[in-house]
mmCIF file of C-alpha atoms in Angstrom:
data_model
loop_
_atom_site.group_PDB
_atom_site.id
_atom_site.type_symbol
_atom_site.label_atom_id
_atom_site.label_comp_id
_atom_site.label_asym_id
_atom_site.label_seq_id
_atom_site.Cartn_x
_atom_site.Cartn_y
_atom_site.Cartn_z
ATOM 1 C CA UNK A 1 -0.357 -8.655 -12.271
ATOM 2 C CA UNK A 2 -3.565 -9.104 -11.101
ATOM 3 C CA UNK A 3 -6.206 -7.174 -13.646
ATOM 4 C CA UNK A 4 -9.957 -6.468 -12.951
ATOM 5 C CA UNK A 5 -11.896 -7.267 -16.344
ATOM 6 C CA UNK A 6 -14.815 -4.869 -15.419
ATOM 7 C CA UNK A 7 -12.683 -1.841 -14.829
ATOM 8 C CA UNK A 8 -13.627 -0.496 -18.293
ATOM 9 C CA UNK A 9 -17.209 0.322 -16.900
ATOM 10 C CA UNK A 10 -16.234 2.108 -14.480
ATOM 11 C CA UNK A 11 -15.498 5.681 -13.911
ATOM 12 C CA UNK A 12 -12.717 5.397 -12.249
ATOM 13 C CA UNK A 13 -9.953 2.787 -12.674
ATOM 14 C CA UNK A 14 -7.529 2.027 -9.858
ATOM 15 C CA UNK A 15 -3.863 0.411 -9.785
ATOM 16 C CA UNK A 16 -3.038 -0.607 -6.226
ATOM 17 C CA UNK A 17 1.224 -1.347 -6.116
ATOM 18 C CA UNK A 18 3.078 -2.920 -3.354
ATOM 19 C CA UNK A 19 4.441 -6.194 -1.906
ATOM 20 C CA UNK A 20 2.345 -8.743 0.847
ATOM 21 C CA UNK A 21 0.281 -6.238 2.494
ATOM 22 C CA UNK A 22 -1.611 -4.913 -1.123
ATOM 23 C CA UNK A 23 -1.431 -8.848 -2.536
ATOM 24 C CA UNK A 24 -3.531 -10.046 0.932
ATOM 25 C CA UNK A 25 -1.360 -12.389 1.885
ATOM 26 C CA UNK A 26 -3.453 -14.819 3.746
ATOM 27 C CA UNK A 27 -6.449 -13.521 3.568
ATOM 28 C CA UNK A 28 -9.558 -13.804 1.130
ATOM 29 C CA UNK A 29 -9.494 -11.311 -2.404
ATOM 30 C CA UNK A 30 -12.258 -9.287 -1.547
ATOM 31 C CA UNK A 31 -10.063 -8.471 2.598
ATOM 32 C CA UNK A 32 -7.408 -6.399 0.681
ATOM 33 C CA UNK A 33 -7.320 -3.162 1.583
ATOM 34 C CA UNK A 34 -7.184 -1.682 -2.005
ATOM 35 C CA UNK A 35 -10.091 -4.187 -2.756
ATOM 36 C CA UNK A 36 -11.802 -3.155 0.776
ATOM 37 C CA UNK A 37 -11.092 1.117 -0.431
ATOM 38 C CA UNK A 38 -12.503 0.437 -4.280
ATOM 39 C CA UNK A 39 -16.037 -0.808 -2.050
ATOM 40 C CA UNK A 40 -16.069 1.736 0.640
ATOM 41 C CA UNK A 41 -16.188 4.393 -2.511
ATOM 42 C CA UNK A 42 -18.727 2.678 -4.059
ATOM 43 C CA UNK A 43 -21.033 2.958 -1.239
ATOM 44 C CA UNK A 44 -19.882 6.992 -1.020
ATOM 45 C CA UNK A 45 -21.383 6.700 -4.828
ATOM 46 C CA UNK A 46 -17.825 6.951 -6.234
ATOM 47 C CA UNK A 47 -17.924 4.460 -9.410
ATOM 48 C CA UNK A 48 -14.469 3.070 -9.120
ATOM 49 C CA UNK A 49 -13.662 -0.385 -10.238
ATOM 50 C CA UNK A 50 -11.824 -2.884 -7.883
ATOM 51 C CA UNK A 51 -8.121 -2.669 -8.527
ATOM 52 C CA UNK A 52 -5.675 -3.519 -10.806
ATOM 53 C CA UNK A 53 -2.596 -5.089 -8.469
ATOM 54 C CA UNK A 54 0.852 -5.736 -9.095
ATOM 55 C CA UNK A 55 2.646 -7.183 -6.195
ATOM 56 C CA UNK A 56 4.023 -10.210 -4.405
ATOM 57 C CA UNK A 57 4.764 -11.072 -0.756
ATOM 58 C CA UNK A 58 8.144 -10.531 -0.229
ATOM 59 C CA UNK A 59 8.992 -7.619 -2.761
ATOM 60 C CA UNK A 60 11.217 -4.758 -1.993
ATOM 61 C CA UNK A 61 10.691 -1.376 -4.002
ATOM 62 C CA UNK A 62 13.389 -2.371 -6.517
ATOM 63 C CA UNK A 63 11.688 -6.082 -6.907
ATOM 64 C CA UNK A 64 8.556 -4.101 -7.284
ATOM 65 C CA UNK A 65 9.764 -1.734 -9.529
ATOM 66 C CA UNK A 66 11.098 -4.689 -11.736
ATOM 67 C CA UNK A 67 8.144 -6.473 -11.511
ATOM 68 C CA UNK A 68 5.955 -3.450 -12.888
ATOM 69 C CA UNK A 69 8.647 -3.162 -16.084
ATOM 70 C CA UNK A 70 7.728 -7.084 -16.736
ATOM 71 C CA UNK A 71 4.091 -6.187 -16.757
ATOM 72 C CA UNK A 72 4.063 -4.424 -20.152
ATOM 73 C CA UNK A 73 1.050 -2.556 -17.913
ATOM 74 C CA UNK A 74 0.437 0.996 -20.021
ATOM 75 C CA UNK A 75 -2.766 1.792 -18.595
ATOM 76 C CA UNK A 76 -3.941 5.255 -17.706
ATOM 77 C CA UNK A 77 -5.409 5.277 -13.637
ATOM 78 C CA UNK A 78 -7.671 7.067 -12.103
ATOM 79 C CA UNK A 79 -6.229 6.360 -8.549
ATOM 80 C CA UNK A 80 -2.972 4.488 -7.967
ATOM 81 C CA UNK A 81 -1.796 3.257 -4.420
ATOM 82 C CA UNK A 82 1.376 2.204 -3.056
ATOM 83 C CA UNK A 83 2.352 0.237 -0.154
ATOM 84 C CA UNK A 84 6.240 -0.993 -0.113
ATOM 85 C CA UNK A 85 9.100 -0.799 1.985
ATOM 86 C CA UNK A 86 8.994 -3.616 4.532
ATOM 87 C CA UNK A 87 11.053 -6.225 2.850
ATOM 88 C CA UNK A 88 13.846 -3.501 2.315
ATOM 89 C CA UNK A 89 13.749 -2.881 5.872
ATOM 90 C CA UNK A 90 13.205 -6.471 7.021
ATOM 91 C CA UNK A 91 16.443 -7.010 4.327
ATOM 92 C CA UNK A 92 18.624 -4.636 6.239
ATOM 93 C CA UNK A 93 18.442 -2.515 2.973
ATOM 94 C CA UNK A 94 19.963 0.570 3.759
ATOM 95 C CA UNK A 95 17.975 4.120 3.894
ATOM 96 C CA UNK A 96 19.734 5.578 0.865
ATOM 97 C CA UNK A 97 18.695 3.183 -1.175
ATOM 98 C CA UNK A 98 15.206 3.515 -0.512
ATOM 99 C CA UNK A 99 14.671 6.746 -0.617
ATOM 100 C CA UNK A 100 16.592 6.608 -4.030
ATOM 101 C CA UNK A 101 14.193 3.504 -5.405
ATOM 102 C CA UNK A 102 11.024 4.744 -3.011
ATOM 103 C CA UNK A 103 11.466 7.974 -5.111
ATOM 104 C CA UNK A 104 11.568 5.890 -8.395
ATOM 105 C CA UNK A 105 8.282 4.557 -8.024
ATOM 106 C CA UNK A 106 6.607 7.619 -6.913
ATOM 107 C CA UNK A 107 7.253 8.730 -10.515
ATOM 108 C CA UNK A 108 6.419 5.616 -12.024
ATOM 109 C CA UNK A 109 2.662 5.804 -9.910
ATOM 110 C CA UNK A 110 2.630 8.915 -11.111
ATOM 111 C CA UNK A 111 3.137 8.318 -14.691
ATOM 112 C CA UNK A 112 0.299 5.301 -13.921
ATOM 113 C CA UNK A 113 -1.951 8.824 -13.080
ATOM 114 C CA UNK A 114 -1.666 9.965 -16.594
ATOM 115 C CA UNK A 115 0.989 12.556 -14.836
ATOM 116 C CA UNK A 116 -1.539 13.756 -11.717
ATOM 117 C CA UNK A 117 0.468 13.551 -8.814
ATOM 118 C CA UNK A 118 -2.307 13.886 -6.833
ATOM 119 C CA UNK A 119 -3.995 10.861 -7.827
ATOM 120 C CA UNK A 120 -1.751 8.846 -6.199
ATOM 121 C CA UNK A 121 -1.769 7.531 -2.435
ATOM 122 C CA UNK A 122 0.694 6.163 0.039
ATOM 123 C CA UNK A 123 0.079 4.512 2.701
ATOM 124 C CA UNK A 124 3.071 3.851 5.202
ATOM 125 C CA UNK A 125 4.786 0.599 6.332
ATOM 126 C CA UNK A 126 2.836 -1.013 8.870
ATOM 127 C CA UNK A 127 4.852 -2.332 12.062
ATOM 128 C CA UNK A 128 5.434 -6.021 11.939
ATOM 129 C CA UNK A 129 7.040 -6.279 15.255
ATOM 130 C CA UNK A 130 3.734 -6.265 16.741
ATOM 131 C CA UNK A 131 2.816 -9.412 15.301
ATOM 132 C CA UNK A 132 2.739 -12.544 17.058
ATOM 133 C CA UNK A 133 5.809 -13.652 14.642
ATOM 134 C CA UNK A 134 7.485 -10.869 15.843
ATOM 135 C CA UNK A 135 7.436 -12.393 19.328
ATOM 136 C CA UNK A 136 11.374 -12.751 21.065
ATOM 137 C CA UNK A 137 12.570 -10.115 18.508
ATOM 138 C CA UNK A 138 14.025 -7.034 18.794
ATOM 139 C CA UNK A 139 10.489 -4.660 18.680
ATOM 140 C CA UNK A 140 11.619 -1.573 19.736
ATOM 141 C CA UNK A 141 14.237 -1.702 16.217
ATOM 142 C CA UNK A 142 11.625 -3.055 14.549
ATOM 143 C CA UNK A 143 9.600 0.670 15.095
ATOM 144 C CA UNK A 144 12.668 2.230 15.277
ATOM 145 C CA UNK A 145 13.694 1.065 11.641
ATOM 146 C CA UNK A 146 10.050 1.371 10.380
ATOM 147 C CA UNK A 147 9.468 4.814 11.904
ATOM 148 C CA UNK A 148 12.868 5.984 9.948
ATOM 149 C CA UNK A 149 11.493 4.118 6.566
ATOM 150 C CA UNK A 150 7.940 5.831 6.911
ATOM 151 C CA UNK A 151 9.564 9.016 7.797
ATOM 152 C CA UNK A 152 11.611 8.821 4.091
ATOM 153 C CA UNK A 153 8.712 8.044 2.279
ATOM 154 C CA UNK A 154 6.716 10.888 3.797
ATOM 155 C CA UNK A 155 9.188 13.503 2.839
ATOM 156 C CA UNK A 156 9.422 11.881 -0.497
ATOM 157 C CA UNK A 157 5.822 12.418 -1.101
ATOM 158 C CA UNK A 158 5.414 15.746 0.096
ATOM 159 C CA UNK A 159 8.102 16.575 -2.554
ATOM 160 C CA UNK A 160 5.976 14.812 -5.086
ATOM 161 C CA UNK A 161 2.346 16.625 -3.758
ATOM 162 C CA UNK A 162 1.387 13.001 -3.419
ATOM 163 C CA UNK A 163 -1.051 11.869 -0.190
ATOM 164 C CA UNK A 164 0.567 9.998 2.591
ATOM 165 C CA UNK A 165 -1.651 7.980 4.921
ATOM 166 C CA UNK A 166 -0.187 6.566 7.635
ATOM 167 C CA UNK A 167 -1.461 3.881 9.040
ATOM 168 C CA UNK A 168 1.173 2.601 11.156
ATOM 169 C CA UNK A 169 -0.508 3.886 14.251
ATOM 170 C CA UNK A 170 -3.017 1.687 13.373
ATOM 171 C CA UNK A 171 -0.568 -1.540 13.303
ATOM 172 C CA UNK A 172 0.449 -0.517 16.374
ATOM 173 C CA UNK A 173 -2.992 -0.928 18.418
ATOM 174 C CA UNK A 174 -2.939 -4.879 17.240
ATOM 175 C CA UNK A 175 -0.560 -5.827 19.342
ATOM 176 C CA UNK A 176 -2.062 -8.718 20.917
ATOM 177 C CA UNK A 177 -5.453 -8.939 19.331
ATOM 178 C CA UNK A 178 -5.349 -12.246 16.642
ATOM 179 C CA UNK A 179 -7.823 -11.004 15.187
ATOM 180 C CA UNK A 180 -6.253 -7.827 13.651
ATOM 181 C CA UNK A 181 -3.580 -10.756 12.486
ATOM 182 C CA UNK A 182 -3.934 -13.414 9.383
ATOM 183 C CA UNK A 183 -3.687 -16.841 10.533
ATOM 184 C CA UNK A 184 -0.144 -17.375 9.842
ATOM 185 C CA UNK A 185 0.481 -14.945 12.752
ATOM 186 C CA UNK A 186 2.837 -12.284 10.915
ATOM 187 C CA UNK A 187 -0.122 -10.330 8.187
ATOM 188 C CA UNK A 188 -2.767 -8.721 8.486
ATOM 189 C CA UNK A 189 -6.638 -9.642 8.680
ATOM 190 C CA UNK A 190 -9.284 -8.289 6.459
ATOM 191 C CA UNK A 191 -10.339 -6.781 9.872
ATOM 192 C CA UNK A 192 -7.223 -4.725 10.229
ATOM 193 C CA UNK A 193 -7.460 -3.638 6.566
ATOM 194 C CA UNK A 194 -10.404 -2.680 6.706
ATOM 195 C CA UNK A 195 -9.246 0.695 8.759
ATOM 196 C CA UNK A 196 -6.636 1.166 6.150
ATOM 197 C CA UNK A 197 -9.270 1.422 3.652
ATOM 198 C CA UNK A 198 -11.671 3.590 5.868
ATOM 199 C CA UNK A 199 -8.235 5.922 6.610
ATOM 200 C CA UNK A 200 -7.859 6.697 3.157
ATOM 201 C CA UNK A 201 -11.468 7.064 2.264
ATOM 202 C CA UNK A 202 -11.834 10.576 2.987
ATOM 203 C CA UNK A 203 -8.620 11.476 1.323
ATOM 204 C CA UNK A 204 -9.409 9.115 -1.900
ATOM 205 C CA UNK A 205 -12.817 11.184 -2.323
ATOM 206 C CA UNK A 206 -11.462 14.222 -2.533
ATOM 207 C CA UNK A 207 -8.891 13.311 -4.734
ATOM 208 C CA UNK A 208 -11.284 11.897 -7.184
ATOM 209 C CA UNK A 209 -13.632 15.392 -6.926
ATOM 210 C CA UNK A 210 -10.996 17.093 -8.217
#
């Protein structure tokens, strides 16, 4: 777990949960899109401390959901994000299982929110296949399998009344720019990111008005 020491000055505390896409892998602290969001408020005048983070490159929602358990984390959030589900695809996990885990954690982000549902966010899976690792594979599964993942976790949070932003879309218009890409050719750049973060700005403000 990654912890932010100042968070106690701030208004707003934030727990961002997920796998390689929250962690940043390959790019700088301050790229991530959690870190990029908790910045992007700040200039909107929302006081909201850079994030807490618990995840790991690689990490499927039940590694995740261990992973949190082994934190001993029993903080109270103001916002909590979560990004997960690649690796379970990637795995050839099957769909009942993560909607069954997927659901899991949307009530453990929840519980993070001191019980608000809607002070948590989810952004969706973000389509590897476009990558330039993805290159000679199968792309058209790839979005196929992703779409059907992202398409789980949205009905999962509308269940919940939690936010869903999907940002998949977004993935999708890399394709074949390297510099949406991190250098080892398969995650994403602080460039790319940053969109994530300014898609869920809007959506974060409001949810912290309330």
């Amino acid at each position: 777990m990654t912890t932010n020491p100042a968070a106690t000055q701030s208004k707003y505390t934030f727990l961002s949960l997920g796998d390689s896409y929250t962690i940043g892998e390959s790019v700088s602290d301050n790229e991530r899109w959690s870190v990029q969001l908790a910045g992007l408020l700040r200039k909107n005048d929302v006081d909201i401390a850079d994030p807490d983070i618990i995840a790991r490159t690689g990490w499927t929602t039940a590694e995740l959901q261990d992973a949190i358990k082994a934190s001993g984390n029993q903080k109270i959030y103001g916002l909590v994000s979560l990004l997960i589900g690649v690796n379970n695809q990637y795995r050839g996990q099957s769909q009942n299982r993560y909607q069954t885990e997927f659901r899991e954690l949307l009530q453990t982000a929840i519980k993070f929110a001191g019980g608000k549902a809607g002070h948590v966010v989810v952004l969706s899976i973000p389509d590897w296949g476009q990558s330039p690792f993805a290159r000679g594979r199968n792309q058209k599964q790839i979005a196929a399998e992703i779409d059907t993942f992202n398409a789980i976790a949205q009905q999962e949070c509308k269940a919940a009344g939690i936010s869903y932003i999907d940002v998949t879309p977004l993935t999708r218009k890399a394709s074949g720019d390297t510099t949406q890409f991190a250098v080892d050719g398969l995650h994403y750049s602080g460039k790319q990111m940053r969109q994530w973060a300014e898609a869920a700005l809007p959506i974060v403000k409001d949810i912290l008005k309330q």
